[in-house]
Amino acid sequence: MQSCEISSDSTDDSHSSGPRRPPHRQPRIVVIGAGLAGLAATKTLLDAGFTDVRLLDASHRVGGRVQSIQHGTASLELGATWIHGTNGNPVYHLAQEHRLLEHTTDSERSVGRISLYGKNGVAHYRTDRGRRIPKDLVEEFSDLYNEVFKLTQEFYQNGKPVCAESQNSVGVFTRDYMRQRITSDPDDSDAVKKLKLSLLQQYLKVESCESSSPSMDEVSLSEFGEWTEIPGAHHVIPGGFMKIVDILARDIPPRNVSLGKAVRCVHWTASAQGQTHQRRGGGGGNRTWGEGGRDDGRRGRDGDHNENDRNTAGDRLILGAGRAVRVECEDEEWLAADHVIVTASLGVLKDRHEALFSPPLPEEKVLAIEKLGISTTNKIFLEYAQPFWSPECNSIQLVWEEEEGEEGEGEGEKKGRRPALPEEQWYKKICSFDVLYPPQRYGHVLNGWICGEEALLMERYDDDTVAETCTELLRRFTGNPDIPKPRRILRSSWGSNPYIRGSYSFTRVGSSGGDFERLATPLPCADSTKPRLSRSCLLGRPPTGNTIPLPMVLCCQAKERPIAW
């Protein structure tokens, strides 16, 4: 795991080209992206005494993939929802310190693996034929699935070799192993076996949403056990996860923040200084990037950072001559910097890395970007005047009986892998609708889950079409034709957001945890092999299954080390 330690000789290296930085001048630091990672890095630097820090974000709000929408007295979370684990989790300690969890109910705390908003009540597994699967059958299947899930962890944790038949895929291994166990059970009838195979497909869809992968077929089996959870319970913040963002942002002076500030390119070697370069993939359109989040009207004042080194296209040759890094913005402003921290998502890097860095990133980083996986997990909130579900129901799980045996053995599909759904059947990837608890806070709201390419297809449709589609699904699976359309729909669109391009990353088949480390390794300066945070630090994902605390963990661990210049 990379620290954020910055060497005192980082801009005065004898191998560096250009004039040396005056000994008493504050180093110039640009942080790109005002999500949790960018906010935490900026706050850490300011707390350490660095004053010439500028935080840029292409969107008009801070927070990145944290976005809380006010819903009466509660908040609906389009992005981050849970604080995963407590022991040593800086997000949890921050929430505790600021008394954000005082009104968290028992149903909003959970231990063990979670996929629901509330642990109270019972999940209703319903099939597309309108029948409910008996609870005892679901529990029996769930015990077997959890047993196999533990096996998928052991390949990494115990160094077990992966058999060729599994194609090093969590989905292929799980489906093959489960199918063998289910079909060979002498105590089950053929009808029960088919129902369990249908349950298997539904469980893998839920797993894909939790992993934010298009399919578990794409998740590496040999690396799956690398991710571990922070010990302790999981918590929901009743006032909204944006409270964590607010805490981080409020200590950052407005003069240090520039929102709506899209970056065109980071020129990260001396050879790129004072001139414009032709960049691979760098054309005229769609060049903005960064992190999204909350719009709080904070914009940096023009005279607060690099006042004497600002420039536009007309006098670039004068700007920052001899500086190690220069940040070219879409508004034609160029910022000279001694250090740049890049916190863009893996999705943005996949989409734009060729145009965003001049010269191009080293091959090892490009390969890491290409090999690692990121996908979209979206939420669909449906609000009703009255619940049509029973009081004990905490979720409606959608089980397609017709999917019980489908495997990708056709042309263009690898044997054992699931074929992709036709575009017009995108709705079949919606795996469940969770009931938000407690109703006294949220009212009567369901939260649907969808991931992968189908989540991107969902983003293309208007609210009315998605609401109508969800209504037809719920009528079909519950057998209740009188379910009304929701009176309100709210949904996320992380995949098509040009500043986000996905929800969170996973270790795809062919990649490893080492790719995250390579992505996080600081780049060296122009004429030196000495690595530094200064040039471009692409923050990766260390080995933990948590999706929210990671940038905070990185920055907090860095804060424990001395930062010197």
Coordinates of C-alpha atoms in Angstrom, one line a residue, residues 132-414:
R132 CA -43.1 -17.5 -3.7
I133 CA -40.2 -19.9 -3.1
P134 CA -40.6 -21.6 0.4
K135 CA -38.4 -20.2 3.1
D136 CA -36.9 -23.5 4.0
L137 CA -35.9 -24.2 0.5
V138 CA -34.2 -20.8 0.2
E139 CA -32.4 -21.3 3.5
E140 CA -31.2 -24.8 2.4
F141 CA -29.9 -23.3 -0.9
S142 CA -28.3 -20.4 0.9
D143 CA -26.3 -22.6 3.2
L144 CA -24.9 -24.4 0.2
Y145 CA -24.1 -21.2 -1.6
N146 CA -22.3 -19.7 1.4
E147 CA -20.3 -22.9 1.6
V148 CA -19.2 -22.6 -2.0
F149 CA -18.6 -18.8 -1.5
K150 CA -16.0 -19.7 1.2
L151 CA -14.3 -22.1 -1.3
T152 CA -13.9 -19.2 -3.8
Q153 CA -11.9 -17.4 -1.1
E154 CA -9.5 -20.2 -0.4
F155 CA -7.7 -20.2 -3.7
Y156 CA -6.0 -16.9 -2.8
Q157 CA -6.0 -17.3 1.0
N158 CA -4.5 -20.8 1.0
G159 CA -2.6 -20.7 -2.3
K160 CA -4.7 -23.4 -3.9
P161 CA -4.2 -23.9 -7.7
V162 CA -7.1 -23.0 -9.9
C163 CA -8.3 -25.7 -12.3
A164 CA -8.4 -25.0 -16.0
E165 CA -12.1 -25.8 -16.2
S166 CA -13.0 -22.8 -14.0
Q167 CA -11.3 -20.4 -16.5
N168 CA -10.1 -18.7 -13.3
S169 CA -13.6 -17.2 -13.1
V170 CA -15.7 -16.9 -9.8
G171 CA -18.9 -17.2 -11.8
V172 CA -17.9 -20.3 -13.8
F173 CA -16.4 -22.1 -10.8
T174 CA -19.5 -21.3 -8.6
R175 CA -22.0 -22.3 -11.2
D176 CA -20.2 -25.6 -12.1
Y177 CA -19.7 -26.6 -8.4
M178 CA -23.2 -25.7 -7.4
R179 CA -24.7 -27.4 -10.4
Q180 CA -22.9 -30.6 -9.6
R181 CA -24.0 -30.5 -5.9
I182 CA -27.6 -29.6 -6.8
T183 CA -28.1 -32.1 -9.6
S184 CA -26.5 -35.0 -7.6
D185 CA -28.7 -34.5 -4.5
P186 CA -30.8 -37.7 -4.3
D187 CA -33.3 -36.1 -1.8
D188 CA -34.5 -33.4 -4.2
S189 CA -37.1 -33.8 -6.9
D190 CA -36.4 -32.5 -10.4
A191 CA -38.7 -29.6 -9.8
V192 CA -36.7 -28.6 -6.6
K193 CA -33.4 -29.0 -8.4
K194 CA -34.6 -26.6 -11.2
L195 CA -35.8 -24.1 -8.7
K196 CA -32.4 -24.2 -6.9
L197 CA -30.6 -23.7 -10.2
S198 CA -32.8 -20.6 -10.8
L199 CA -31.9 -19.4 -7.4
L200 CA -28.3 -19.7 -8.3
Q201 CA -28.6 -17.3 -11.2
Q202 CA -30.3 -14.8 -8.9
Y203 CA -27.6 -15.1 -6.2
L204 CA -24.9 -14.5 -8.8
K205 CA -26.7 -11.3 -10.0
V206 CA -26.7 -10.0 -6.4
E207 CA -23.1 -10.9 -6.1
S208 CA -22.4 -9.0 -9.3
C209 CA -24.1 -5.9 -7.9
E210 CA -22.0 -6.2 -4.7
S211 CA -18.8 -6.6 -6.8
S212 CA -19.8 -4.0 -9.3
S213 CA -18.9 -6.4 -12.1
P214 CA -20.9 -7.0 -15.3
S215 CA -21.0 -10.7 -14.4
M216 CA -19.2 -12.8 -11.8
D217 CA -17.8 -14.7 -14.8
E218 CA -15.4 -11.7 -15.2
V219 CA -14.2 -11.8 -11.6
S220 CA -10.8 -13.5 -11.0
L221 CA -11.1 -16.7 -8.9
S222 CA -7.4 -16.8 -8.0
E223 CA -7.6 -13.2 -6.6
F224 CA -11.1 -13.2 -5.1
G225 CA -10.0 -14.0 -1.6
E226 CA -7.6 -11.1 -1.5
W227 CA -10.3 -8.7 -0.4
T228 CA -11.0 -8.7 3.3
E229 CA -13.5 -6.8 5.3
I230 CA -12.7 -4.3 8.1
P231 CA -14.0 -6.0 11.3
G232 CA -17.1 -4.8 13.0
A233 CA -20.7 -4.0 12.1
H234 CA -21.9 -2.1 9.0
H235 CA -23.7 1.2 9.5
V236 CA -26.1 3.5 7.7
I237 CA -25.8 7.2 8.4
P238 CA -29.4 8.5 8.8
G239 CA -28.6 12.0 7.9
G240 CA -26.9 10.9 4.7
F241 CA -23.4 9.9 3.7
M242 CA -22.8 13.4 2.5
K243 CA -22.3 14.3 6.1
I244 CA -18.9 12.7 5.9
V245 CA -18.2 14.8 2.8
D246 CA -19.3 17.9 4.6
I247 CA -16.9 17.2 7.5
L248 CA -14.0 16.8 5.2
A249 CA -14.9 19.8 3.0
R250 CA -15.7 22.4 5.7
D251 CA -12.1 22.7 6.8
I252 CA -10.9 23.4 3.3
P253 CA -11.0 27.1 2.5
P254 CA -13.0 28.1 -0.5
R255 CA -9.9 29.7 -2.0
N256 CA -8.3 26.3 -2.3
V257 CA -11.2 24.7 -4.2
S258 CA -12.1 25.2 -7.9
L259 CA -15.3 23.5 -9.0
G260 CA -16.4 23.2 -12.6
K261 CA -12.7 23.1 -13.4
A262 CA -12.2 20.4 -16.0
V263 CA -8.7 19.2 -16.7
R264 CA -7.6 18.6 -20.3
C265 CA -4.1 17.2 -19.7
V266 CA -1.5 16.7 -17.1
H267 CA 2.0 17.4 -18.5
W268 CA 4.1 15.5 -16.1
T269 CA 7.7 15.7 -17.4
A270 CA 10.1 18.5 -18.1
S271 CA 9.9 17.9 -21.8
A272 CA 6.2 18.9 -21.8
Q273 CA 6.8 22.3 -20.1
G274 CA 6.0 25.5 -21.9
Q275 CA 4.6 23.9 -25.0
T276 CA 1.5 22.2 -26.3
H277 CA 1.8 18.5 -27.3
Q278 CA -0.2 16.3 -29.6
R279 CA -1.7 13.6 -27.4
R280 CA -2.9 10.2 -28.3
G281 CA -6.7 10.2 -28.2
G282 CA -6.7 14.0 -27.6
G283 CA -9.2 15.5 -29.9
G284 CA -11.7 18.2 -29.8
G285 CA -14.6 16.6 -27.9
N286 CA -15.5 15.1 -24.5
R287 CA -12.2 16.0 -22.8
T288 CA -13.5 16.9 -19.4
W289 CA -13.0 14.6 -16.5
G290 CA -12.7 14.5 -12.7
E291 CA -14.9 13.5 -9.8
G292 CA -18.5 14.4 -9.1
G293 CA -20.3 15.2 -5.8
R294 CA -22.1 17.9 -4.0
D295 CA -22.7 21.4 -5.3
D296 CA -22.0 23.7 -2.5
G297 CA -21.1 26.8 -4.6
R298 CA -17.4 26.6 -3.6
R299 CA -15.1 28.0 -6.2
G300 CA -11.5 29.1 -5.9
R301 CA -10.9 32.8 -6.3
D302 CA -8.7 33.5 -9.3
G303 CA -5.9 35.1 -7.3
D304 CA -5.4 32.4 -4.8
H305 CA -3.1 29.8 -6.4
N306 CA -0.1 30.2 -8.7
E307 CA -1.0 33.9 -9.1
N308 CA 2.2 34.7 -10.8
D309 CA 2.3 31.5 -12.9
R310 CA -1.2 31.4 -14.3
N311 CA -1.5 31.7 -18.0
T312 CA -3.6 31.1 -21.1
A313 CA -2.8 29.8 -24.5
G314 CA -1.2 33.0 -25.5
D315 CA 1.9 32.9 -23.2
R316 CA 2.4 29.3 -22.3
L317 CA 6.1 29.4 -23.0
I318 CA 6.5 31.8 -20.1
L319 CA 4.3 30.0 -17.7
G320 CA 6.0 27.7 -15.3
A321 CA 9.2 27.4 -17.3
G322 CA 11.3 24.7 -15.6
R323 CA 8.4 23.4 -13.5
A324 CA 8.1 19.6 -13.2
V325 CA 4.3 19.4 -13.7
R326 CA 1.8 21.5 -15.6
V327 CA -1.9 21.0 -15.5
E328 CA -3.8 22.2 -18.6
C329 CA -7.4 23.0 -17.9
E330 CA -10.3 23.1 -20.3
D331 CA -10.8 26.8 -19.7
E332 CA -7.3 27.3 -21.2
E333 CA -5.7 28.0 -17.8
W334 CA -2.4 26.3 -17.1
L335 CA -1.3 25.6 -13.6
A336 CA 2.3 25.1 -12.6
A337 CA 2.7 22.5 -9.8
D338 CA 5.5 20.8 -8.0
H339 CA 3.2 17.9 -7.1
V340 CA 0.0 16.5 -8.6
I341 CA -2.3 14.0 -7.0
V342 CA -4.8 12.4 -9.4
T343 CA -7.8 10.7 -7.8
A344 CA -9.8 10.0 -11.0
S345 CA -11.8 6.8 -11.0
L346 CA -10.6 3.7 -12.9
G347 CA -13.5 4.2 -15.3
V348 CA -12.3 7.7 -16.2
L349 CA -8.7 6.4 -16.6
K350 CA -9.9 3.7 -18.9
D351 CA -11.9 6.2 -20.9
R352 CA -9.4 9.0 -21.1
H353 CA -5.9 8.1 -20.0
E354 CA -4.4 8.5 -23.4
A355 CA -5.5 12.1 -23.7
L356 CA -5.1 13.0 -20.0
F357 CA -1.4 12.5 -19.6
S358 CA 1.5 13.9 -21.7
P359 CA 3.7 12.0 -22.3
P360 CA 1.6 8.8 -22.1
L361 CA 1.6 6.9 -18.8
P362 CA 4.3 4.2 -18.5
E363 CA 3.3 0.8 -20.0
E364 CA 3.0 -0.8 -16.6
K365 CA 0.3 1.7 -15.6
V366 CA -1.5 1.4 -18.9
L367 CA -1.6 -2.4 -18.6
A368 CA -2.9 -2.1 -15.0
I369 CA -5.7 0.2 -16.2
E370 CA -6.6 -2.1 -19.0
K371 CA -6.5 -5.3 -17.0
L372 CA -8.4 -4.2 -13.9
G373 CA -12.2 -4.1 -14.0
I374 CA -14.8 -1.5 -13.2
S375 CA -18.5 -1.6 -13.9
T376 CA -21.7 0.2 -13.0
T377 CA -24.1 -0.6 -10.2
N378 CA -27.2 1.5 -10.2
K379 CA -30.0 2.0 -7.8
I380 CA -33.7 2.6 -8.6
F381 CA -35.8 4.1 -5.8
L382 CA -39.6 3.7 -6.1
E383 CA -41.8 5.6 -3.7
Y384 CA -45.4 4.5 -2.9
A385 CA -48.3 6.1 -1.0
Q386 CA -48.9 2.7 0.7
P387 CA -46.9 -0.5 0.8
F388 CA -48.2 -3.4 -1.3
W389 CA -45.7 -5.8 0.5
S390 CA -46.4 -7.5 3.8
P391 CA -45.0 -6.0 7.0
E392 CA -42.4 -8.8 7.5
C393 CA -41.0 -8.5 3.9
N394 CA -37.6 -6.8 3.8
S395 CA -37.0 -7.4 0.1
I396 CA -38.4 -8.9 -3.1
Q397 CA -35.9 -11.1 -4.8
L398 CA -36.5 -11.7 -8.5
V399 CA -35.9 -15.3 -9.6
W400 CA -36.4 -16.1 -13.3
E401 CA -37.3 -19.8 -13.5
E402 CA -36.5 -19.8 -17.2
E403 CA -32.9 -19.1 -16.4
E404 CA -32.2 -22.3 -14.6
G405 CA -29.7 -24.0 -16.9
E406 CA -28.7 -21.3 -19.2
E407 CA -25.0 -21.4 -20.0
G408 CA -22.9 -19.8 -22.7
E409 CA -22.2 -22.7 -25.0
G410 CA -23.3 -21.0 -28.2
E411 CA -21.2 -19.4 -30.9
G412 CA -19.1 -16.6 -29.5
E413 CA -19.5 -17.7 -25.9
K414 CA -17.0 -19.6 -23.8

